[in-house]
Amino acid sequence: MHEIICPHCGKAFKIDEAGYADILKQVRDSEFDQQLHDRLELAEQDKRNAVELATTRVAGELQKAAAAKDSEIQELKARLDAEEVARKLAVAEALGKVEKERDALANELEQARRDKQAASDLAEARLVNGLQQAAATKDAEIQDLKARLDAIAVAQKLAITEAVGSVEKERDELKSSLARAELEKQLAEKSLKDKYETQIKDRDDAIERLRDMKARLSTKMVGETLEQHCETEFNRIRATAFPRAYFEKDNDARTGSKGDYIFRDADEAGTEIVSIMFEMKNENDRTATKNRNEDFLRELDKDRNEKGCEYAVLVSLLEPESELYNTGIVDVFHRFPKMYVVRPQFFIPIITLLRNAAMNSLKYKSELALVKSQNIDITNFENGLEEFKSAFAKNYDLASRRFQTAIDEIDKSIDHLQKTKDALMGTDRNLRLANDKAQDVTIKKLTRGNPTMAAKFAELKEQKPGDGG
């Protein structure tokens, strides 16, 4: 029994082991859920911070690239505007020259017209001829000026076309660079997204494993307790495997202590076949002074003797990393007689094993019960029966140890065969290398540096065509 004090009213009350375990479970579950919730929030905050940081960094880099490209575009536009102004100035200057020459020609024509009117009729034909020649010359000059002006316009157009082409080319390159930068940004964002999605998936998997572990612990060892688990497992097969068996909690604490469960089985005549005192310990039952299986064996042996049980079994989840207790059924006869330590999965097998072993002595027990009912002294017979059971237990222990020894020898044989296999594989490699070297041997290599052998092989080579072979 445990005493608990209410934090509100200060009243103390007592609860049994099951209630105390349920309260501990509720406290642990709420703490576990709170810790799980806090870790999920921290993971989500880390993800948001990482995504924001990556987005800010990529946006800054893109802004820098865009600013640089905008500066280049503005510079190109300024150059284009300057060239356009220069072109306009050149055109205006050329037009001014042409207009000035045109005005000069117009003035000369006007002066010629006045001279024509003032000249005599005799000089009219000569003056007309001279004017026609002058007009032809001026027309030629005007045509030449127009051709030069057209050439200047064509050159300006070609310059403008080249400048525009260069600007368009740089514009296309800028567009291509921006497209590449956008693609790199998308790839970087996708890479970051995939990276953080992978990390989030890993964390989700870890959380799911924790949840699954909690669920399994809750359903098997926390929510039910180990005692309820074992009781449920036994009741599932009671009707078929143990129809006359007694398996109930040990509620008799008159001697100051009690076990958890007592198993008794009898035949049709009521003769007891086997009796077992069970003690269940899960990880929640550890204390500061008792946290190993051995710490509970002495009290279990005391309960077995006080309740008149033939065997004692500790069903334990303590020391989960122990290879000894994880291998199967462990007898502790060297510490206390007729006592075993098992994991929960061997709870039913240990009952079956001890019951089947006791069936061999059922005949003697039946006869013993008959003799006792007839008030016959059977002291020697009981001693013999006890010797038989002790011998059987020793033989079982010896068989168990020899079985383990056989397993160890098999493991050693497997290791030896593996080493033999490795040695044969090494031999195969060496033989293959030797064969390669043998295939590489030639007469030329054999006779190198050996003039006697070279002469012999040359002699054989010369004799070979005529030997008829």
GROMACS .gro file of C-alpha atoms in nm:
model
  469
    1MET     CA    1   0.000   0.000   0.000
    2HIS     CA    2   0.111   0.355  -0.074
    3GLU     CA    3   0.015   0.673   0.116
    4ILE     CA    4  -0.063   0.984  -0.092
    5ILE     CA    5  -0.130   1.335   0.043
    6CYS     CA    6  -0.379   1.555  -0.147
    7PRO     CA    7  -0.207   1.885  -0.247
    8HIS     CA    8  -0.536   2.079  -0.204
    9CYS     CA    9  -0.686   1.963   0.127
   10GLY     CA   10  -0.374   1.800   0.281
   11LYS     CA   11  -0.566   1.482   0.357
   12ALA     CA   12  -0.370   1.155   0.340
   13PHE     CA   13  -0.521   0.842   0.187
   14LYS     CA   14  -0.388   0.497   0.090
   15ILE     CA   15  -0.410   0.320  -0.242
   16ASP     CA   16  -0.303  -0.026  -0.358
   17GLU     CA   17  -0.028  -0.114  -0.604
   18ALA     CA   18  -0.257  -0.109  -0.909
   19GLY     CA   19  -0.399   0.235  -0.829
   20TYR     CA   20  -0.056   0.373  -0.753
   21ALA     CA   21   0.071   0.234  -1.084
   22ASP     CA   22  -0.225   0.394  -1.269
   23ILE     CA   23  -0.146   0.735  -1.110
   24LEU     CA   24   0.222   0.701  -1.208
   25LYS     CA   25   0.113   0.609  -1.561
   26GLN     CA   26  -0.107   0.919  -1.588
   27VAL     CA   27   0.174   1.144  -1.466
   28ARG     CA   28   0.427   0.984  -1.702
   29ASP     CA   29   0.186   0.996  -1.998
   30SER     CA   30   0.109   1.367  -1.944
   31GLU     CA   31   0.481   1.448  -1.905
   32PHE     CA   32   0.562   1.240  -2.212
   33ASP     CA   33   0.288   1.410  -2.416
   34GLN     CA   34   0.405   1.755  -2.297
   35GLN     CA   35   0.768   1.675  -2.384
   36LEU     CA   36   0.659   1.533  -2.720
   37HIS     CA   37   0.450   1.847  -2.787
   38ASP     CA   38   0.741   2.075  -2.689
   39ARG     CA   39   0.981   1.882  -2.916
   40LEU     CA   40   0.736   1.901  -3.205
   41GLU     CA   41   0.702   2.279  -3.157
   42LEU     CA   42   1.083   2.319  -3.141
   43ALA     CA   43   1.122   2.110  -3.460
   44GLU     CA   44   0.855   2.316  -3.638
   45GLN     CA   45   1.018   2.645  -3.522
   46ASP     CA   46   1.360   2.521  -3.643
   47LYS     CA   47   1.208   2.438  -3.980
   48ARG     CA   48   1.043   2.781  -4.012
   49ASN     CA   49   1.361   2.964  -3.908
   50ALA     CA   50   1.573   2.765  -4.156
   51VAL     CA   51   1.327   2.827  -4.443
   52GLU     CA   52   1.306   3.200  -4.362
   53LEU     CA   53   1.685   3.229  -4.342
   54ALA     CA   54   1.732   3.049  -4.674
   55THR     CA   55   1.458   3.260  -4.840
   56THR     CA   56   1.611   3.584  -4.709
   57ARG     CA   57   1.960   3.485  -4.827
   58VAL     CA   58   1.839   3.385  -5.176
   59ALA     CA   59   1.625   3.701  -5.205
   60GLY     CA   60   1.927   3.918  -5.107
   61GLU     CA   61   2.147   3.750  -5.366
   62LEU     CA   62   1.878   3.792  -5.633
   63GLN     CA   63   1.834   4.159  -5.541
   64LYS     CA   64   2.210   4.217  -5.572
   65ALA     CA   65   2.215   4.045  -5.913
   66ALA     CA   66   1.910   4.243  -6.029
   67ALA     CA   67   2.066   4.574  -5.910
   68ALA     CA   68   2.388   4.495  -6.101
   69LYS     CA   69   2.191   4.410  -6.415
   70ASP     CA   70   1.978   4.727  -6.380
   71SER     CA   71   2.298   4.935  -6.353
   72GLU     CA   72   2.433   4.776  -6.673
   73ILE     CA   73   2.102   4.840  -6.852
   74GLN     CA   74   2.103   5.208  -6.744
   75GLU     CA   75   2.462   5.246  -6.866
   76LEU     CA   76   2.372   5.094  -7.203
   77LYS     CA   77   2.068   5.318  -7.230
   78ALA     CA   78   2.285   5.626  -7.154
   79ARG     CA   79   2.532   5.520  -7.423
   80LEU     CA   80   2.245   5.467  -7.668
   81ASP     CA   81   2.100   5.813  -7.587
   82ALA     CA   82   2.443   5.976  -7.634
   83GLU     CA   83   2.484   5.809  -7.973
   84GLU     CA   84   2.134   5.919  -8.070
   85VAL     CA   85   2.216   6.284  -7.975
   86ALA     CA   86   2.544   6.264  -8.171
   87ARG     CA   87   2.359   6.130  -8.473
   88LYS     CA   88   2.100   6.409  -8.453
   89LEU     CA   89   2.377   6.671  -8.421
   90ALA     CA   90   2.557   6.527  -8.725
   91VAL     CA   91   2.236   6.529  -8.931
   92ALA     CA   92   2.155   6.886  -8.822
   93GLU     CA   93   2.507   7.002  -8.908
   94ALA     CA   94   2.491   6.839  -9.254
   95LEU     CA   95   2.146   6.987  -9.320
   96GLY     CA   96   2.276   7.332  -9.212
   97LYS     CA   97   2.558   7.315  -9.461
   98VAL     CA   98   2.322   7.209  -9.742
   99GLU     CA   99   2.072   7.480  -9.655
  100LYS     CA  100   2.351   7.741  -9.643
  101GLU     CA  101   2.473   7.634  -9.989
  102ARG     CA  102   2.114   7.633 -10.114
  103ASP     CA  103   2.061   7.989  -9.990
  104ALA     CA  104   2.389   8.095 -10.148
  105LEU     CA  105   2.283   7.943 -10.478
  106ALA     CA  106   1.946   8.111 -10.453
  107ASN     CA  107   2.115   8.445 -10.397
  108GLU     CA  108   2.346   8.386 -10.690
  109LEU     CA  109   2.046   8.294 -10.908
  110GLU     CA  110   1.868   8.610 -10.803
  111GLN     CA  111   2.178   8.815 -10.882
  112ALA     CA  112   2.210   8.644 -11.219
  113ARG     CA  113   1.845   8.714 -11.288
  114ARG     CA  114   1.902   9.084 -11.218
  115ASP     CA  115   2.213   9.078 -11.436
  116LYS     CA  116   2.014   8.909 -11.706
  117GLN     CA  117   1.747   9.176 -11.702
  118ALA     CA  118   2.012   9.452 -11.706
  119ALA     CA  119   2.215   9.297 -11.989
  120SER     CA  120   2.148   9.368 -12.339
  121ASP     CA  121   1.953   9.156 -12.570
  122LEU     CA  122   2.272   9.075 -12.749
  123ALA     CA  123   2.417   8.901 -12.446
  124GLU     CA  124   2.090   8.718 -12.360
  125ALA     CA  125   2.175   8.399 -12.549
  126ARG     CA  126   2.524   8.388 -12.399
  127LEU     CA  127   2.393   8.463 -12.051
  128VAL     CA  128   2.127   8.192 -12.080
  129ASN     CA  129   2.387   7.946 -12.190
  130GLY     CA  130   2.611   8.042 -11.898
  131LEU     CA  131   2.323   8.021 -11.658
  132GLN     CA  132   2.230   7.681 -11.791
  133GLN     CA  133   2.587   7.564 -11.743
  134ALA     CA  134   2.594   7.712 -11.394
  135ALA     CA  135   2.257   7.552 -11.316
  136ALA     CA  136   2.386   7.218 -11.440
  137THR     CA  137   2.696   7.256 -11.224
  138LYS     CA  138   2.487   7.354 -10.924
  139ASP     CA  139   2.248   7.067 -10.987
  140ALA     CA  140   2.542   6.832 -10.995
  141GLU     CA  141   2.669   6.984 -10.671
  142ILE     CA  142   2.322   6.953 -10.518
  143GLN     CA  143   2.298   6.588 -10.631
  144ASP     CA  144   2.642   6.526 -10.486
  145LEU     CA  145   2.537   6.688 -10.158
  146LYS     CA  146   2.216   6.481 -10.154
  147ALA     CA  147   2.417   6.162 -10.220
  148ARG     CA  148   2.654   6.251  -9.939
  149LEU     CA  149   2.358   6.325  -9.712
  150ASP     CA  150   2.198   5.990  -9.803
  151ALA     CA  151   2.529   5.813  -9.733
  152ILE     CA  152   2.551   5.987  -9.394
  153ALA     CA  153   2.189   5.879  -9.318
  154VAL     CA  154   2.268   5.520  -9.420
  155ALA     CA  155   2.578   5.521  -9.199
  156GLN     CA  156   2.378   5.663  -8.910
  157LYS     CA  157   2.112   5.395  -8.962
  158LEU     CA  158   2.381   5.126  -8.971
  159ALA     CA  159   2.536   5.267  -8.652
  160ILE     CA  160   2.196   5.281  -8.486
  161THR     CA  161   2.117   4.927  -8.602
  162GLU     CA  162   2.450   4.801  -8.466
  163ALA     CA  163   2.396   4.987  -8.137
  164VAL     CA  164   2.041   4.856  -8.107
  165GLY     CA  165   2.161   4.506  -8.196
  166SER     CA  166   2.431   4.528  -7.932
  167VAL     CA  167   2.180   4.654  -7.675
  168GLU     CA  168   1.931   4.384  -7.773
  169LYS     CA  169   2.206   4.123  -7.748
  170GLU     CA  170   2.304   4.248  -7.403
  171ARG     CA  171   1.935   4.261  -7.314
  172ASP     CA  172   1.892   3.899  -7.425
  173GLU     CA  173   2.203   3.803  -7.228
  174LEU     CA  174   2.062   3.983  -6.925
  175LYS     CA  175   1.731   3.802  -6.972
  176SER     CA  176   1.920   3.473  -7.002
  177SER     CA  177   2.122   3.556  -6.690
  178LEU     CA  178   1.805   3.646  -6.504
  179ALA     CA  179   1.645   3.323  -6.621
  180ARG     CA  180   1.951   3.127  -6.504
  181ALA     CA  181   1.945   3.313  -6.173
  182GLU     CA  182   1.575   3.236  -6.137
  183LEU     CA  183   1.638   2.870  -6.222
  184GLU     CA  184   1.928   2.857  -5.973
  185LYS     CA  185   1.701   3.019  -5.714
  186GLN     CA  186   1.430   2.761  -5.780
  187LEU     CA  187   1.685   2.478  -5.766
  188ALA     CA  188   1.828   2.619  -5.441
  189GLU     CA  189   1.480   2.655  -5.295
  190LYS     CA  190   1.392   2.301  -5.407
  191SER     CA  191   1.720   2.168  -5.262
  192LEU     CA  192   1.656   2.345  -4.933
  193LYS     CA  193   1.296   2.227  -4.935
  194ASP     CA  194   1.400   1.867  -5.006
  195LYS     CA  195   1.671   1.889  -4.739
  196TYR     CA  196   1.438   2.020  -4.472
  197GLU     CA  197   1.157   1.789  -4.582
  198THR     CA  198   1.400   1.499  -4.538
  199GLN     CA  199   1.498   1.627  -4.192
  200ILE     CA  200   1.132   1.676  -4.103
  201LYS     CA  201   1.051   1.326  -4.231
  202ASP     CA  202   1.335   1.183  -4.020
  203ARG     CA  203   1.205   1.368  -3.715
  204ASP     CA  204   0.848   1.258  -3.794
  205ASP     CA  205   0.972   0.898  -3.821
  206ALA     CA  206   1.152   0.932  -3.486
  207ILE     CA  207   0.838   1.081  -3.330
  208GLU     CA  208   0.629   0.802  -3.482
  209ARG     CA  209   0.869   0.544  -3.338
  210LEU     CA  210   0.841   0.709  -2.998
  211ARG     CA  211   0.464   0.712  -3.029
  212ASP     CA  212   0.461   0.348  -3.135
  213MET     CA  213   0.691   0.257  -2.847
  214LYS     CA  214   0.466   0.446  -2.610
  215ALA     CA  215   0.158   0.273  -2.754
  216ARG     CA  216   0.318  -0.071  -2.718
  217LEU     CA  217   0.433   0.003  -2.366
  218SER     CA  218   0.092   0.146  -2.286
  219THR     CA  219  -0.095  -0.157  -2.414
  220LYS     CA  220   0.136  -0.422  -2.268
  221MET     CA  221   0.325  -0.305  -1.962
  222VAL     CA  222   0.195   0.035  -1.857
  223GLY     CA  223  -0.178   0.045  -1.927
  224GLU     CA  224  -0.241  -0.315  -1.815
  225THR     CA  225   0.061  -0.385  -1.589
  226LEU     CA  226   0.260  -0.703  -1.626
  227GLU     CA  227   0.033  -0.892  -1.388
  228GLN     CA  228  -0.277  -0.821  -1.595
  229HIS     CA  229  -0.089  -0.913  -1.912
  230CYS     CA  230   0.011  -1.254  -1.772
  231GLU     CA  231  -0.338  -1.316  -1.634
  232THR     CA  232  -0.490  -1.237  -1.974
  233GLU     CA  233  -0.243  -1.467  -2.152
  234PHE     CA  234  -0.327  -1.753  -1.913
  235ASN     CA  235  -0.705  -1.705  -1.937
  236ARG     CA  236  -0.686  -1.719  -2.316
  237ILE     CA  237  -0.575  -2.084  -2.306
  238ARG     CA  238  -0.715  -2.191  -1.967
  239ALA     CA  239  -1.017  -2.374  -2.114
  240THR     CA  240  -0.813  -2.584  -2.358
  241ALA     CA  241  -0.474  -2.631  -2.188
  242PHE     CA  242  -0.549  -2.608  -1.812
  243PRO     CA  243  -0.920  -2.683  -1.758
  244ARG     CA  244  -0.877  -2.782  -1.389
  245ALA     CA  245  -0.600  -2.535  -1.302
  246TYR     CA  246  -0.616  -2.269  -1.032
  247PHE     CA  247  -0.448  -1.939  -1.119
  248GLU     CA  248  -0.537  -1.652  -0.887
  249LYS     CA  249  -0.371  -1.365  -0.706
  250ASP     CA  250  -0.207  -1.440  -0.373
  251ASN     CA  251  -0.410  -1.231  -0.128
  252ASP     CA  252  -0.288  -1.404   0.189
  253ALA     CA  253  -0.050  -1.164   0.364
  254ARG     CA  254  -0.079  -1.308   0.717
  255THR     CA  255   0.290  -1.396   0.722
  256GLY     CA  256   0.392  -1.042   0.636
  257SER     CA  257   0.450  -1.087   0.263
  258LYS     CA  258   0.281  -1.240  -0.039
  259GLY     CA  259   0.354  -1.325  -0.400
  260ASP     CA  260   0.160  -1.205  -0.701
  261TYR     CA  261  -0.007  -1.524  -0.835
  262ILE     CA  262  -0.033  -1.892  -0.740
  263PHE     CA  263  -0.078  -2.164  -1.001
  264ARG     CA  264  -0.203  -2.509  -0.898
  265ASP     CA  265  -0.313  -2.793  -1.126
  266ALA     CA  266  -0.469  -3.125  -1.030
  267ASP     CA  267  -0.593  -3.439  -1.203
  268GLU     CA  268  -0.949  -3.568  -1.216
  269ALA     CA  269  -0.910  -3.732  -0.875
  270GLY     CA  270  -0.801  -3.404  -0.720
  271THR     CA  271  -0.436  -3.501  -0.679
  272GLU     CA  272  -0.212  -3.200  -0.722
  273ILE     CA  273   0.016  -3.220  -1.027
  274VAL     CA  274   0.223  -2.906  -0.981
  275SER     CA  275   0.212  -2.577  -0.793
  276ILE     CA  276   0.400  -2.255  -0.882
  277MET     CA  277   0.443  -1.925  -0.698
  278PHE     CA  278   0.467  -1.637  -0.949
  279GLU     CA  279   0.617  -1.291  -0.895
  280MET     CA  280   0.584  -1.027  -1.174
  281LYS     CA  281   0.828  -0.736  -1.197
  282ASN     CA  282   0.832  -0.472  -1.471
  283GLU     CA  283   1.058  -0.170  -1.506
  284ASN     CA  284   0.825   0.046  -1.299
  285ASP     CA  285   0.887  -0.175  -0.994
  286ARG     CA  286   1.253  -0.076  -0.959
  287THR     CA  287   1.360   0.108  -0.646
  288ALA     CA  288   1.682   0.268  -0.529
  289THR     CA  289   1.791  -0.054  -0.357
  290LYS     CA  290   1.621  -0.314  -0.577
  291ASN     CA  291   1.673  -0.283  -0.950
  292ARG     CA  292   1.800  -0.629  -1.051
  293ASN     CA  293   1.633  -0.968  -1.074
  294GLU     CA  294   1.854  -1.114  -0.800
  295ASP     CA  295   1.722  -0.855  -0.553
  296PHE     CA  296   1.377  -1.021  -0.554
  297LEU     CA  297   1.471  -1.392  -0.542
  298ARG     CA  298   1.506  -1.433  -0.164
  299GLU     CA  299   1.161  -1.290  -0.090
  300LEU     CA  300   1.010  -1.504  -0.368
  301ASP     CA  301   1.166  -1.819  -0.219
  302LYS     CA  302   1.022  -1.724   0.121
  303ASP     CA  303   0.673  -1.680  -0.030
  304ARG     CA  304   0.702  -2.017  -0.210
  305ASN     CA  305   0.782  -2.201   0.113
  306GLU     CA  306   0.515  -2.021   0.318
  307LYS     CA  307   0.240  -2.093   0.062
  308GLY     CA  308   0.352  -2.455   0.007
  309CYS     CA  309   0.431  -2.421  -0.365
  310GLU     CA  310   0.666  -2.662  -0.536
  311TYR     CA  311   0.825  -2.413  -0.780
  312ALA     CA  312   0.886  -2.038  -0.793
  313VAL     CA  313   0.901  -1.830  -1.110
  314LEU     CA  314   0.999  -1.462  -1.147
  315VAL     CA  315   0.844  -1.308  -1.461
  316SER     CA  316   1.060  -1.000  -1.512
  317LEU     CA  317   1.123  -0.709  -1.747
  318LEU     CA  318   1.417  -0.585  -1.537
  319GLU     CA  319   1.769  -0.575  -1.685
  320PRO     CA  320   1.638  -0.549  -2.045
  321GLU     CA  321   1.991  -0.553  -2.193
  322SER     CA  322   2.101  -0.872  -2.016
  323GLU     CA  323   2.193  -1.148  -2.262
  324LEU     CA  324   2.143  -1.406  -1.988
  325TYR     CA  325   1.778  -1.327  -1.926
  326ASN     CA  326   1.701  -1.252  -2.291
  327THR     CA  327   1.802  -1.599  -2.413
  328GLY     CA  328   1.502  -1.780  -2.262
  329ILE     CA  329   1.422  -1.968  -1.940
  330VAL     CA  330   1.695  -1.919  -1.677
  331ASP     CA  331   1.716  -2.149  -1.374
  332VAL     CA  332   1.862  -2.005  -1.055
  333PHE     CA  333   1.893  -2.335  -0.863
  334HIS     CA  334   2.242  -2.230  -0.751
  335ARG     CA  335   2.079  -1.953  -0.546
  336PHE     CA  336   1.740  -2.094  -0.449
  337PRO     CA  337   1.591  -2.439  -0.520
  338LYS     CA  338   1.326  -2.491  -0.786
  339MET     CA  339   1.331  -2.132  -0.903
  340TYR     CA  340   1.332  -1.984  -1.255
  341VAL     CA  341   1.352  -1.636  -1.409
  342VAL     CA  342   1.172  -1.580  -1.742
  343ARG     CA  343   1.065  -1.301  -1.973
  344PRO     CA  344   0.688  -1.249  -2.029
  345GLN     CA  345   0.694  -1.436  -2.362
  346PHE     CA  346   0.803  -1.752  -2.173
  347PHE     CA  347   0.526  -1.726  -1.912
  348ILE     CA  348   0.304  -1.994  -2.072
  349PRO     CA  349   0.597  -2.219  -2.182
  350ILE     CA  350   0.738  -2.239  -1.824
  351ILE     CA  351   0.397  -2.348  -1.691
  352THR     CA  352   0.368  -2.610  -1.965
  353LEU     CA  353   0.725  -2.734  -1.909
  354LEU     CA  354   0.686  -2.772  -1.530
  355ARG     CA  355   0.340  -2.928  -1.561
  356ASN     CA  356   0.456  -3.182  -1.822
  357ALA     CA  357   0.757  -3.269  -1.608
  358ALA     CA  358   0.531  -3.316  -1.305
  359MET     CA  359   0.300  -3.547  -1.503
  360ASN     CA  360   0.574  -3.811  -1.491
  361SER     CA  361   0.546  -3.823  -1.113
  362LEU     CA  362   0.164  -3.800  -1.110
  363LYS     CA  363   0.134  -4.178  -1.077
  364TYR     CA  364   0.347  -4.172  -0.765
  365LYS     CA  365   0.153  -3.880  -0.625
  366SER     CA  366  -0.175  -4.065  -0.680
  367GLU     CA  367  -0.046  -4.373  -0.504
  368LEU     CA  368   0.092  -4.151  -0.229
  369ALA     CA  369  -0.248  -3.993  -0.179
  370LEU     CA  370  -0.409  -4.339  -0.163
  371VAL     CA  371  -0.156  -4.461   0.091
  372LYS     CA  372  -0.204  -4.152   0.302
  373SER     CA  373  -0.578  -4.206   0.299
  374GLN     CA  374  -0.515  -4.558   0.440
  375ASN     CA  375  -0.293  -4.418   0.719
  376ILE     CA  376   0.018  -4.601   0.590
  377ASP     CA  377   0.363  -4.477   0.676
  378ILE     CA  378   0.511  -4.351   0.351
  379THR     CA  379   0.807  -4.156   0.482
  380ASN     CA  380   1.060  -4.354   0.280
  381PHE     CA  381   0.840  -4.329  -0.028
  382GLU     CA  382   0.817  -3.952   0.004
  383ASN     CA  383   1.194  -3.935   0.040
  384GLY     CA  384   1.229  -4.142  -0.275
  385LEU     CA  385   0.983  -3.920  -0.453
  386GLU     CA  386   1.174  -3.611  -0.344
  387GLU     CA  387   1.496  -3.772  -0.459
  388PHE     CA  388   1.334  -3.849  -0.792
  389LYS     CA  389   1.218  -3.489  -0.834
  390SER     CA  390   1.558  -3.355  -0.731
  391ALA     CA  391   1.729  -3.593  -0.972
  392PHE     CA  392   1.487  -3.489  -1.244
  393ALA     CA  393   1.561  -3.123  -1.174
  394LYS     CA  394   1.935  -3.191  -1.183
  395ASN     CA  395   1.899  -3.386  -1.506
  396TYR     CA  396   1.697  -3.101  -1.655
  397ASP     CA  397   1.959  -2.853  -1.544
  398LEU     CA  398   2.236  -3.071  -1.691
  399ALA     CA  399   2.043  -3.114  -2.017
  400SER     CA  400   1.984  -2.740  -2.035
  401ARG     CA  401   2.353  -2.667  -1.982
  402ARG     CA  402   2.458  -2.932  -2.236
  403PHE     CA  403   2.209  -2.789  -2.483
  404GLN     CA  404   2.368  -2.446  -2.442
  405THR     CA  405   2.714  -2.605  -2.475
  406ALA     CA  406   2.602  -2.773  -2.797
  407ILE     CA  407   2.477  -2.439  -2.928
  408ASP     CA  408   2.814  -2.280  -2.842
  409GLU     CA  409   3.001  -2.562  -3.018
  410ILE     CA  410   2.781  -2.519  -3.325
  411ASP     CA  411   2.864  -2.146  -3.327
  412LYS     CA  412   3.236  -2.231  -3.298
  413SER     CA  413   3.201  -2.480  -3.587
  414ILE     CA  414   3.031  -2.214  -3.798
  415ASP     CA  415   3.316  -1.971  -3.724
  416HIS     CA  416   3.573  -2.240  -3.810
  417LEU     CA  417   3.396  -2.323  -4.138
  418GLN     CA  418   3.381  -1.953  -4.225
  419LYS     CA  419   3.756  -1.921  -4.164
  420THR     CA  420   3.814  -2.233  -4.377
  421LYS     CA  421   3.600  -2.082  -4.653
  422ASP     CA  422   3.801  -1.758  -4.638
  423ALA     CA  423   4.127  -1.955  -4.657
  424LEU     CA  424   4.000  -2.152  -4.959
  425MET     CA  425   3.892  -1.828  -5.126
  426GLY     CA  426   4.242  -1.689  -5.066
  427THR     CA  427   4.391  -2.009  -5.215
  428ASP     CA  428   4.166  -1.974  -5.519
  429ARG     CA  429   4.289  -1.619  -5.573
  430ASN     CA  430   4.654  -1.726  -5.544
  431LEU     CA  431   4.600  -2.018  -5.788
  432ARG     CA  432   4.435  -1.780  -6.034
  433LEU     CA  433   4.732  -1.541  -6.009
  434ALA     CA  434   4.975  -1.833  -6.054
  435ASN     CA  435   4.781  -1.949  -6.360
  436ASP     CA  436   4.791  -1.598  -6.505
  437LYS     CA  437   5.166  -1.587  -6.452
  438ALA     CA  438   5.206  -1.934  -6.613
  439GLN     CA  439   5.002  -1.825  -6.915
  440ASP     CA  440   5.227  -1.519  -6.946
  441VAL     CA  441   5.544  -1.733  -6.970
  442THR     CA  442   5.699  -1.741  -7.322
  443ILE     CA  443   6.015  -1.892  -7.475
  444LYS     CA  444   6.147  -1.542  -7.529
  445LYS     CA  445   6.118  -1.461  -7.159
  446LEU     CA  446   6.268  -1.799  -7.056
  447THR     CA  447   6.574  -1.763  -7.285
  448ARG     CA  448   6.636  -1.396  -7.204
  449GLY     CA  449   6.989  -1.371  -7.056
  450ASN     CA  450   7.055  -1.744  -7.119
  451PRO     CA  451   7.249  -1.790  -7.448
  452THR     CA  452   7.270  -2.171  -7.410
  453MET     CA  453   6.890  -2.212  -7.391
  454ALA     CA  454   6.846  -1.958  -7.670
  455ALA     CA  455   7.079  -2.161  -7.893
  456LYS     CA  456   6.897  -2.488  -7.812
  457PHE     CA  457   6.556  -2.342  -7.895
  458ALA     CA  458   6.695  -2.187  -8.215
  459GLU     CA  459   6.835  -2.527  -8.314
  460LEU     CA  460   6.501  -2.696  -8.249
  461LYS     CA  461   6.324  -2.429  -8.447
  462GLU     CA  462   6.555  -2.486  -8.746
  463GLN     CA  463   6.510  -2.866  -8.734
  464LYS     CA  464   6.131  -2.857  -8.702
  465PRO     CA  465   6.033  -2.807  -9.073
  466GLY     CA  466   6.220  -3.117  -9.188
  467ASP     CA  467   6.148  -3.362  -8.912
  468GLY     CA  468   5.829  -3.493  -9.078
  469GLY     CA  469   5.626  -3.415  -8.772
   0.00000   0.00000   0.00000
